[in-house]
C-alpha cells in the first residue's frame, strides 16, 4: 500500500521514467486523461474484486495507473524495462508487462502477498493496453463528439 513511503516513491519514479515518452506520443492532455481515467477504473476494479472476495483491505494508490502506463508501453517492443533490484536484466516492454500480469494473477490465485493490490495492477495493465489500442481513437479522437452529445460545447 502507499502507506509505505518507499512504495509511493517507486510508483512516482515509474511515472517519472515512463511519463515523458508517453507524453511525447499522446500529448500532455491525452496523457493526463489516460493516466487519471485508468487509475480511476483500475481502483474501481480493485474495489469490486475485493468486495466480491470479502477482502476489506484498503487500496491506497497509484499502482493501477502506473501499470496502465506499462500496458501502453507494451505497444513499443523496442522499449526495455530493467528490474530495479536487478538492473543488469532488461526485458522488452511487452515481455515485462506480460510477466508482471502473470505474476499478479498467480498471487491472486494463491493468496500470495495479500497486502499488494494485484487486481489494480492487472486491471491497470489491461486498460492501458486497450486504451492505447482502441481508446486513443474511440475516446480521445471523438471527444468533441462525445462532449457535444452530453451537452457541452
mmCIF file of N, CA, C and O in Angstrom, residues 22-87:
data_model
loop_
_atom_site.group_PDB
_atom_site.id
_atom_site.type_symbol
_atom_site.label_atom_id
_atom_site.label_comp_id
_atom_site.label_asym_id
_atom_site.label_seq_id
_atom_site.Cartn_x
_atom_site.Cartn_y
_atom_site.Cartn_z
ATOM 1 N N UNK A 22 5.445 8.702 -23.109
ATOM 2 C CA UNK A 22 4.018 8.673 -23.419
ATOM 3 C C UNK A 22 3.454 10.074 -23.618
ATOM 4 O O UNK A 22 2.565 10.268 -24.448
ATOM 5 N N UNK A 23 3.980 11.064 -22.907
ATOM 6 C CA UNK A 23 3.547 12.447 -23.131
ATOM 7 C C UNK A 23 3.928 12.875 -24.544
ATOM 8 O O UNK A 23 3.133 13.504 -25.246
ATOM 9 N N UNK A 24 5.127 12.500 -24.990
ATOM 10 C CA UNK A 24 5.530 12.889 -26.350
ATOM 11 C C UNK A 24 4.734 12.136 -27.418
ATOM 12 O O UNK A 24 4.539 12.638 -28.515
ATOM 13 N N UNK A 25 4.238 10.942 -27.084
ATOM 14 C CA UNK A 25 3.443 10.160 -28.032
ATOM 15 C C UNK A 25 1.985 10.606 -28.045
ATOM 16 O O UNK A 25 1.390 10.762 -29.110
ATOM 17 N N UNK A 26 1.418 10.812 -26.868
ATOM 18 C CA UNK A 26 -0.005 11.121 -26.749
ATOM 19 C C UNK A 26 -0.302 12.615 -26.670
ATOM 20 O O UNK A 26 -1.409 13.039 -26.983
ATOM 21 N N UNK A 27 0.656 13.387 -26.218
ATOM 22 C CA UNK A 27 0.417 14.792 -25.890
ATOM 23 C C UNK A 27 0.040 14.894 -24.422
ATOM 24 O O UNK A 27 -0.475 13.932 -23.836
ATOM 25 N N UNK A 28 0.294 16.051 -23.818
ATOM 26 C CA UNK A 28 0.069 16.164 -22.367
ATOM 27 C C UNK A 28 -1.392 16.013 -21.948
ATOM 28 O O UNK A 28 -1.672 15.410 -20.910
ATOM 29 N N UNK A 29 -2.333 16.538 -22.730
ATOM 30 C CA UNK A 29 -3.742 16.439 -22.343
ATOM 31 C C UNK A 29 -4.233 15.002 -22.384
ATOM 32 O O UNK A 29 -4.880 14.531 -21.445
ATOM 33 N N UNK A 30 -3.928 14.304 -23.473
ATOM 34 C CA UNK A 30 -4.383 12.922 -23.592
ATOM 35 C C UNK A 30 -3.674 12.022 -22.573
ATOM 36 O O UNK A 30 -4.281 11.117 -22.013
ATOM 37 N N UNK A 31 -2.393 12.282 -22.317
ATOM 38 C CA UNK A 31 -1.662 11.515 -21.308
ATOM 39 C C UNK A 31 -2.335 11.664 -19.950
ATOM 40 O O UNK A 31 -2.577 10.680 -19.246
ATOM 41 N N UNK A 32 -2.647 12.893 -19.574
ATOM 42 C CA UNK A 32 -3.292 13.143 -18.282
ATOM 43 C C UNK A 32 -4.653 12.448 -18.215
ATOM 44 O O UNK A 32 -4.970 11.800 -17.214
ATOM 45 N N UNK A 33 -5.433 12.564 -19.283
ATOM 46 C CA UNK A 33 -6.734 11.894 -19.333
ATOM 47 C C UNK A 33 -6.567 10.386 -19.182
ATOM 48 O O UNK A 33 -7.262 9.754 -18.385
ATOM 49 N N UNK A 34 -5.642 9.800 -19.938
ATOM 50 C CA UNK A 34 -5.448 8.348 -19.902
ATOM 51 C C UNK A 34 -4.977 7.902 -18.519
ATOM 52 O O UNK A 34 -5.524 6.957 -17.941
ATOM 53 N N UNK A 35 -3.976 8.582 -17.973
ATOM 54 C CA UNK A 35 -3.426 8.189 -16.673
ATOM 55 C C UNK A 35 -4.487 8.265 -15.570
ATOM 56 O O UNK A 35 -4.657 7.329 -14.785
ATOM 57 N N UNK A 36 -5.203 9.367 -15.533
ATOM 58 C CA UNK A 36 -6.199 9.539 -14.470
ATOM 59 C C UNK A 36 -7.383 8.603 -14.643
ATOM 60 O O UNK A 36 -7.877 8.036 -13.658
ATOM 61 N N UNK A 37 -7.854 8.418 -15.871
ATOM 62 C CA UNK A 37 -9.009 7.531 -16.058
ATOM 63 C C UNK A 37 -8.631 6.073 -15.815
ATOM 64 O O UNK A 37 -9.394 5.324 -15.200
ATOM 65 N N UNK A 38 -7.450 5.656 -16.248
ATOM 66 C CA UNK A 38 -7.006 4.286 -15.982
ATOM 67 C C UNK A 38 -6.807 4.087 -14.477
ATOM 68 O O UNK A 38 -7.181 3.043 -13.928
ATOM 69 N N UNK A 39 -6.254 5.085 -13.800
ATOM 70 C CA UNK A 39 -6.090 4.995 -12.337
ATOM 71 C C UNK A 39 -7.441 4.811 -11.662
ATOM 72 O O UNK A 39 -7.602 3.971 -10.778
ATOM 73 N N UNK A 40 -8.410 5.607 -12.100
ATOM 74 C CA UNK A 40 -9.744 5.529 -11.501
ATOM 75 C C UNK A 40 -10.390 4.170 -11.763
ATOM 76 O O UNK A 40 -10.900 3.531 -10.837
ATOM 77 N N UNK A 41 -10.378 3.704 -13.008
ATOM 78 C CA UNK A 41 -11.054 2.450 -13.343
ATOM 79 C C UNK A 41 -10.336 1.234 -12.760
ATOM 80 O O UNK A 41 -10.989 0.259 -12.390
ATOM 81 N N UNK A 42 -9.017 1.289 -12.654
ATOM 82 C CA UNK A 42 -8.324 0.153 -12.034
ATOM 83 C C UNK A 42 -8.619 0.110 -10.537
ATOM 84 O O UNK A 42 -8.758 -0.968 -9.958
ATOM 85 N N UNK A 43 -8.761 1.268 -9.907
ATOM 86 C CA UNK A 43 -9.153 1.293 -8.496
ATOM 87 C C UNK A 43 -10.570 0.760 -8.322
ATOM 88 O O UNK A 43 -10.854 0.016 -7.379
ATOM 89 N N UNK A 44 -11.454 1.120 -9.237
ATOM 90 C CA UNK A 44 -12.829 0.620 -9.190
ATOM 91 C C UNK A 44 -12.839 -0.904 -9.341
ATOM 92 O O UNK A 44 -13.529 -1.598 -8.584
ATOM 93 N N UNK A 45 -12.065 -1.429 -10.295
ATOM 94 C CA UNK A 45 -11.989 -2.887 -10.477
ATOM 95 C C UNK A 45 -11.476 -3.555 -9.203
ATOM 96 O O UNK A 45 -11.964 -4.616 -8.806
ATOM 97 N N UNK A 46 -10.522 -2.919 -8.540
ATOM 98 C CA UNK A 46 -9.983 -3.457 -7.297
ATOM 99 C C UNK A 46 -11.042 -3.498 -6.204
ATOM 100 O O UNK A 46 -11.169 -4.492 -5.484
ATOM 101 N N UNK A 47 -11.817 -2.428 -6.079
ATOM 102 C CA UNK A 47 -12.866 -2.378 -5.057
ATOM 103 C C UNK A 47 -13.901 -3.470 -5.302
ATOM 104 O O UNK A 47 -14.302 -4.187 -4.380
ATOM 105 N N UNK A 48 -14.321 -3.617 -6.554
ATOM 106 C CA UNK A 48 -15.309 -4.644 -6.895
ATOM 107 C C UNK A 48 -14.749 -6.034 -6.585
ATOM 108 O O UNK A 48 -15.426 -6.878 -5.987
ATOM 109 N N UNK A 49 -13.500 -6.279 -6.987
ATOM 110 C CA UNK A 49 -12.867 -7.583 -6.732
ATOM 111 C C UNK A 49 -12.746 -7.852 -5.236
ATOM 112 O O UNK A 49 -13.097 -8.940 -4.750
ATOM 113 N N UNK A 50 -12.262 -6.884 -4.500
ATOM 114 C CA UNK A 50 -12.085 -7.078 -3.049
ATOM 115 C C UNK A 50 -13.426 -7.290 -2.357
ATOM 116 O O UNK A 50 -13.530 -8.076 -1.430
ATOM 117 N N UNK A 51 -14.453 -6.589 -2.808
ATOM 118 C CA UNK A 51 -15.781 -6.785 -2.233
ATOM 119 C C UNK A 51 -16.282 -8.205 -2.535
ATOM 120 O O UNK A 51 -16.804 -8.888 -1.658
ATOM 121 N N UNK A 52 -16.100 -8.645 -3.785
ATOM 122 C CA UNK A 52 -16.543 -9.992 -4.178
ATOM 123 C C UNK A 52 -15.796 -11.068 -3.398
ATOM 124 O O UNK A 52 -16.354 -12.118 -3.077
ATOM 125 N N UNK A 53 -14.526 -10.815 -3.081
ATOM 126 C CA UNK A 53 -13.707 -11.778 -2.343
ATOM 127 C C UNK A 53 -13.843 -11.611 -0.827
ATOM 128 O O UNK A 53 -13.193 -12.312 -0.065
ATOM 129 N N UNK A 54 -14.659 -10.655 -0.410
ATOM 130 C CA UNK A 54 -14.865 -10.352 1.000
ATOM 131 C C UNK A 54 -13.549 -9.987 1.692
ATOM 132 O O UNK A 54 -13.293 -10.356 2.836
ATOM 133 N N UNK A 55 -12.726 -9.261 0.967
ATOM 134 C CA UNK A 55 -11.462 -8.769 1.496
ATOM 135 C C UNK A 55 -11.590 -7.255 1.611
ATOM 136 O O UNK A 55 -11.809 -6.573 0.619
ATOM 137 N N UNK A 56 -11.457 -6.758 2.803
ATOM 138 C CA UNK A 56 -11.705 -5.342 3.022
ATOM 139 C C UNK A 56 -10.424 -4.580 3.349
ATOM 140 O O UNK A 56 -10.431 -3.623 4.107
ATOM 141 N N UNK A 57 -9.332 -5.019 2.741
ATOM 142 C CA UNK A 57 -8.065 -4.316 2.894
ATOM 143 C C UNK A 57 -8.135 -3.078 1.998
ATOM 144 O O UNK A 57 -8.477 -3.176 0.820
ATOM 145 N N UNK A 58 -7.853 -1.904 2.521
ATOM 146 C CA UNK A 58 -7.974 -0.697 1.699
ATOM 147 C C UNK A 58 -6.922 -0.651 0.582
ATOM 148 O O UNK A 58 -5.834 -1.186 0.711
ATOM 149 N N UNK A 59 -7.305 -0.022 -0.481
ATOM 150 C CA UNK A 59 -6.409 0.209 -1.603
ATOM 151 C C UNK A 59 -6.110 1.695 -1.623
ATOM 152 O O UNK A 59 -7.026 2.512 -1.655
ATOM 153 N N UNK A 60 -4.839 2.039 -1.606
ATOM 154 C CA UNK A 60 -4.476 3.440 -1.395
ATOM 155 C C UNK A 60 -3.712 4.073 -2.541
ATOM 156 O O UNK A 60 -3.044 5.049 -2.318
ATOM 157 N N UNK A 61 -3.725 3.523 -3.779
ATOM 158 C CA UNK A 61 -2.715 4.125 -4.578
ATOM 159 C C UNK A 61 -2.792 4.275 -6.049
ATOM 160 O O UNK A 61 -3.835 4.199 -6.654
ATOM 161 N N UNK A 62 -1.626 4.540 -6.554
ATOM 162 C CA UNK A 62 -1.428 4.862 -7.960
ATOM 163 C C UNK A 62 -0.888 3.682 -8.755
ATOM 164 O O UNK A 62 -0.561 3.832 -9.922
ATOM 165 N N UNK A 63 -0.793 2.517 -8.151
ATOM 166 C CA UNK A 63 -0.200 1.368 -8.836
ATOM 167 C C UNK A 63 -0.965 0.974 -10.093
ATOM 168 O O UNK A 63 -0.369 0.619 -11.106
ATOM 169 N N UNK A 64 -2.288 1.026 -10.036
ATOM 170 C CA UNK A 64 -3.087 0.692 -11.220
ATOM 171 C C UNK A 64 -2.803 1.642 -12.369
ATOM 172 O O UNK A 64 -2.688 1.229 -13.521
ATOM 173 N N UNK A 65 -2.668 2.926 -12.062
ATOM 174 C CA UNK A 65 -2.327 3.909 -13.100
ATOM 175 C C UNK A 65 -0.942 3.665 -13.665
ATOM 176 O O UNK A 65 -0.719 3.769 -14.877
ATOM 177 N N UNK A 66 -0.005 3.335 -12.794
ATOM 178 C CA UNK A 66 1.361 3.055 -13.251
ATOM 179 C C UNK A 66 1.382 1.821 -14.147
ATOM 180 O O UNK A 66 2.021 1.829 -15.207
ATOM 181 N N UNK A 67 0.674 0.772 -13.762
ATOM 182 C CA UNK A 67 0.598 -0.419 -14.608
ATOM 183 C C UNK A 67 -0.139 -0.111 -15.904
ATOM 184 O O UNK A 67 0.119 -0.720 -16.942
ATOM 185 N N UNK A 68 -1.062 0.862 -15.867
ATOM 186 C CA UNK A 68 -1.712 1.314 -17.088
ATOM 187 C C UNK A 68 -0.710 1.921 -18.055
ATOM 188 O O UNK A 68 -0.749 1.666 -19.270
ATOM 189 N N UNK A 69 0.220 2.706 -17.527
ATOM 190 C CA UNK A 69 1.280 3.254 -18.381
ATOM 191 C C UNK A 69 2.130 2.131 -18.958
ATOM 192 O O UNK A 69 2.495 2.153 -20.144
ATOM 193 N N UNK A 70 2.422 1.138 -18.130
ATOM 194 C CA UNK A 70 3.198 -0.002 -18.625
ATOM 195 C C UNK A 70 2.419 -0.756 -19.693
ATOM 196 O O UNK A 70 3.001 -1.202 -20.685
ATOM 197 N N UNK A 71 1.101 -0.895 -19.507
ATOM 198 C CA UNK A 71 0.269 -1.540 -20.523
ATOM 199 C C UNK A 71 0.342 -0.796 -21.848
ATOM 200 O O UNK A 71 0.411 -1.405 -22.915
ATOM 201 N N UNK A 72 0.347 0.537 -21.793
ATOM 202 C CA UNK A 72 0.506 1.318 -23.028
ATOM 203 C C UNK A 72 1.888 1.110 -23.625
ATOM 204 O O UNK A 72 2.037 0.994 -24.839
ATOM 205 N N UNK A 73 2.901 1.043 -22.764
ATOM 206 C CA UNK A 73 4.280 0.858 -23.241
ATOM 207 C C UNK A 73 4.469 -0.510 -23.903
ATOM 208 O O UNK A 73 5.397 -0.691 -24.688
ATOM 209 N N UNK A 74 3.594 -1.463 -23.620
ATOM 210 C CA UNK A 74 3.702 -2.786 -24.240
ATOM 211 C C UNK A 74 3.536 -2.715 -25.755
ATOM 212 O O UNK A 74 3.869 -3.662 -26.456
ATOM 213 N N UNK A 75 3.061 -1.602 -26.264
ATOM 214 C CA UNK A 75 2.953 -1.408 -27.712
ATOM 215 C C UNK A 75 4.283 -1.008 -28.344
ATOM 216 O O UNK A 75 4.354 -0.844 -29.561
ATOM 217 N N UNK A 76 5.311 -0.837 -27.528
ATOM 218 C CA UNK A 76 6.626 -0.417 -28.015
ATOM 219 C C UNK A 76 7.645 -1.502 -27.707
ATOM 220 O O UNK A 76 8.330 -1.442 -26.685
ATOM 221 N N UNK A 77 7.784 -2.520 -28.578
ATOM 222 C CA UNK A 77 8.681 -3.639 -28.267
ATOM 223 C C UNK A 77 10.155 -3.243 -28.177
ATOM 224 O O UNK A 77 10.946 -3.969 -27.577
ATOM 225 N N UNK A 78 10.528 -2.102 -28.740
ATOM 226 C CA UNK A 78 11.922 -1.662 -28.656
ATOM 227 C C UNK A 78 12.273 -1.071 -27.289
ATOM 228 O O UNK A 78 13.437 -0.938 -26.953
ATOM 229 N N UNK A 79 11.250 -0.742 -26.496
ATOM 230 C CA UNK A 79 11.481 -0.194 -25.157
ATOM 231 C C UNK A 79 11.863 -1.333 -24.223
ATOM 232 O O UNK A 79 11.265 -2.404 -24.247
ATOM 233 N N UNK A 80 12.882 -1.101 -23.413
ATOM 234 C CA UNK A 80 13.357 -2.107 -22.458
ATOM 235 C C UNK A 80 13.075 -1.653 -21.036
ATOM 236 O O UNK A 80 13.205 -0.479 -20.700
ATOM 237 N N UNK A 81 12.648 -2.597 -20.205
ATOM 238 C CA UNK A 81 12.478 -2.363 -18.778
ATOM 239 C C UNK A 81 13.548 -3.143 -18.044
ATOM 240 O O UNK A 81 13.837 -4.289 -18.385
ATOM 241 N N UNK A 82 14.110 -2.525 -17.015
ATOM 242 C CA UNK A 82 15.056 -3.209 -16.129
ATOM 243 C C UNK A 82 14.410 -3.340 -14.758
ATOM 244 O O UNK A 82 13.664 -2.460 -14.332
ATOM 245 N N UNK A 83 14.692 -4.426 -14.103
ATOM 246 C CA UNK A 83 14.208 -4.620 -12.743
ATOM 247 C C UNK A 83 15.041 -3.745 -11.818
ATOM 248 O O UNK A 83 16.271 -3.767 -11.896
ATOM 249 N N UNK A 84 14.383 -2.990 -10.974
ATOM 250 C CA UNK A 84 15.095 -2.024 -10.145
ATOM 251 C C UNK A 84 16.101 -2.704 -9.215
ATOM 252 O O UNK A 84 17.155 -2.168 -8.936
ATOM 253 N N UNK A 85 15.802 -3.919 -8.770
ATOM 254 C CA UNK A 85 16.716 -4.623 -7.867
ATOM 255 C C UNK A 85 17.660 -5.555 -8.622
ATOM 256 O O UNK A 85 18.563 -6.119 -8.027
ATOM 257 N N UNK A 86 17.471 -5.722 -9.940
ATOM 258 C CA UNK A 86 18.390 -6.477 -10.805
ATOM 259 C C UNK A 86 18.598 -5.676 -12.101
ATOM 260 O O UNK A 86 18.154 -6.068 -13.170
ATOM 261 N N UNK A 87 19.280 -4.525 -12.021
ATOM 262 C CA UNK A 87 19.351 -3.623 -13.177
ATOM 263 C C UNK A 87 20.092 -4.195 -14.389
ATOM 264 O O UNK A 87 19.962 -3.667 -15.485
#
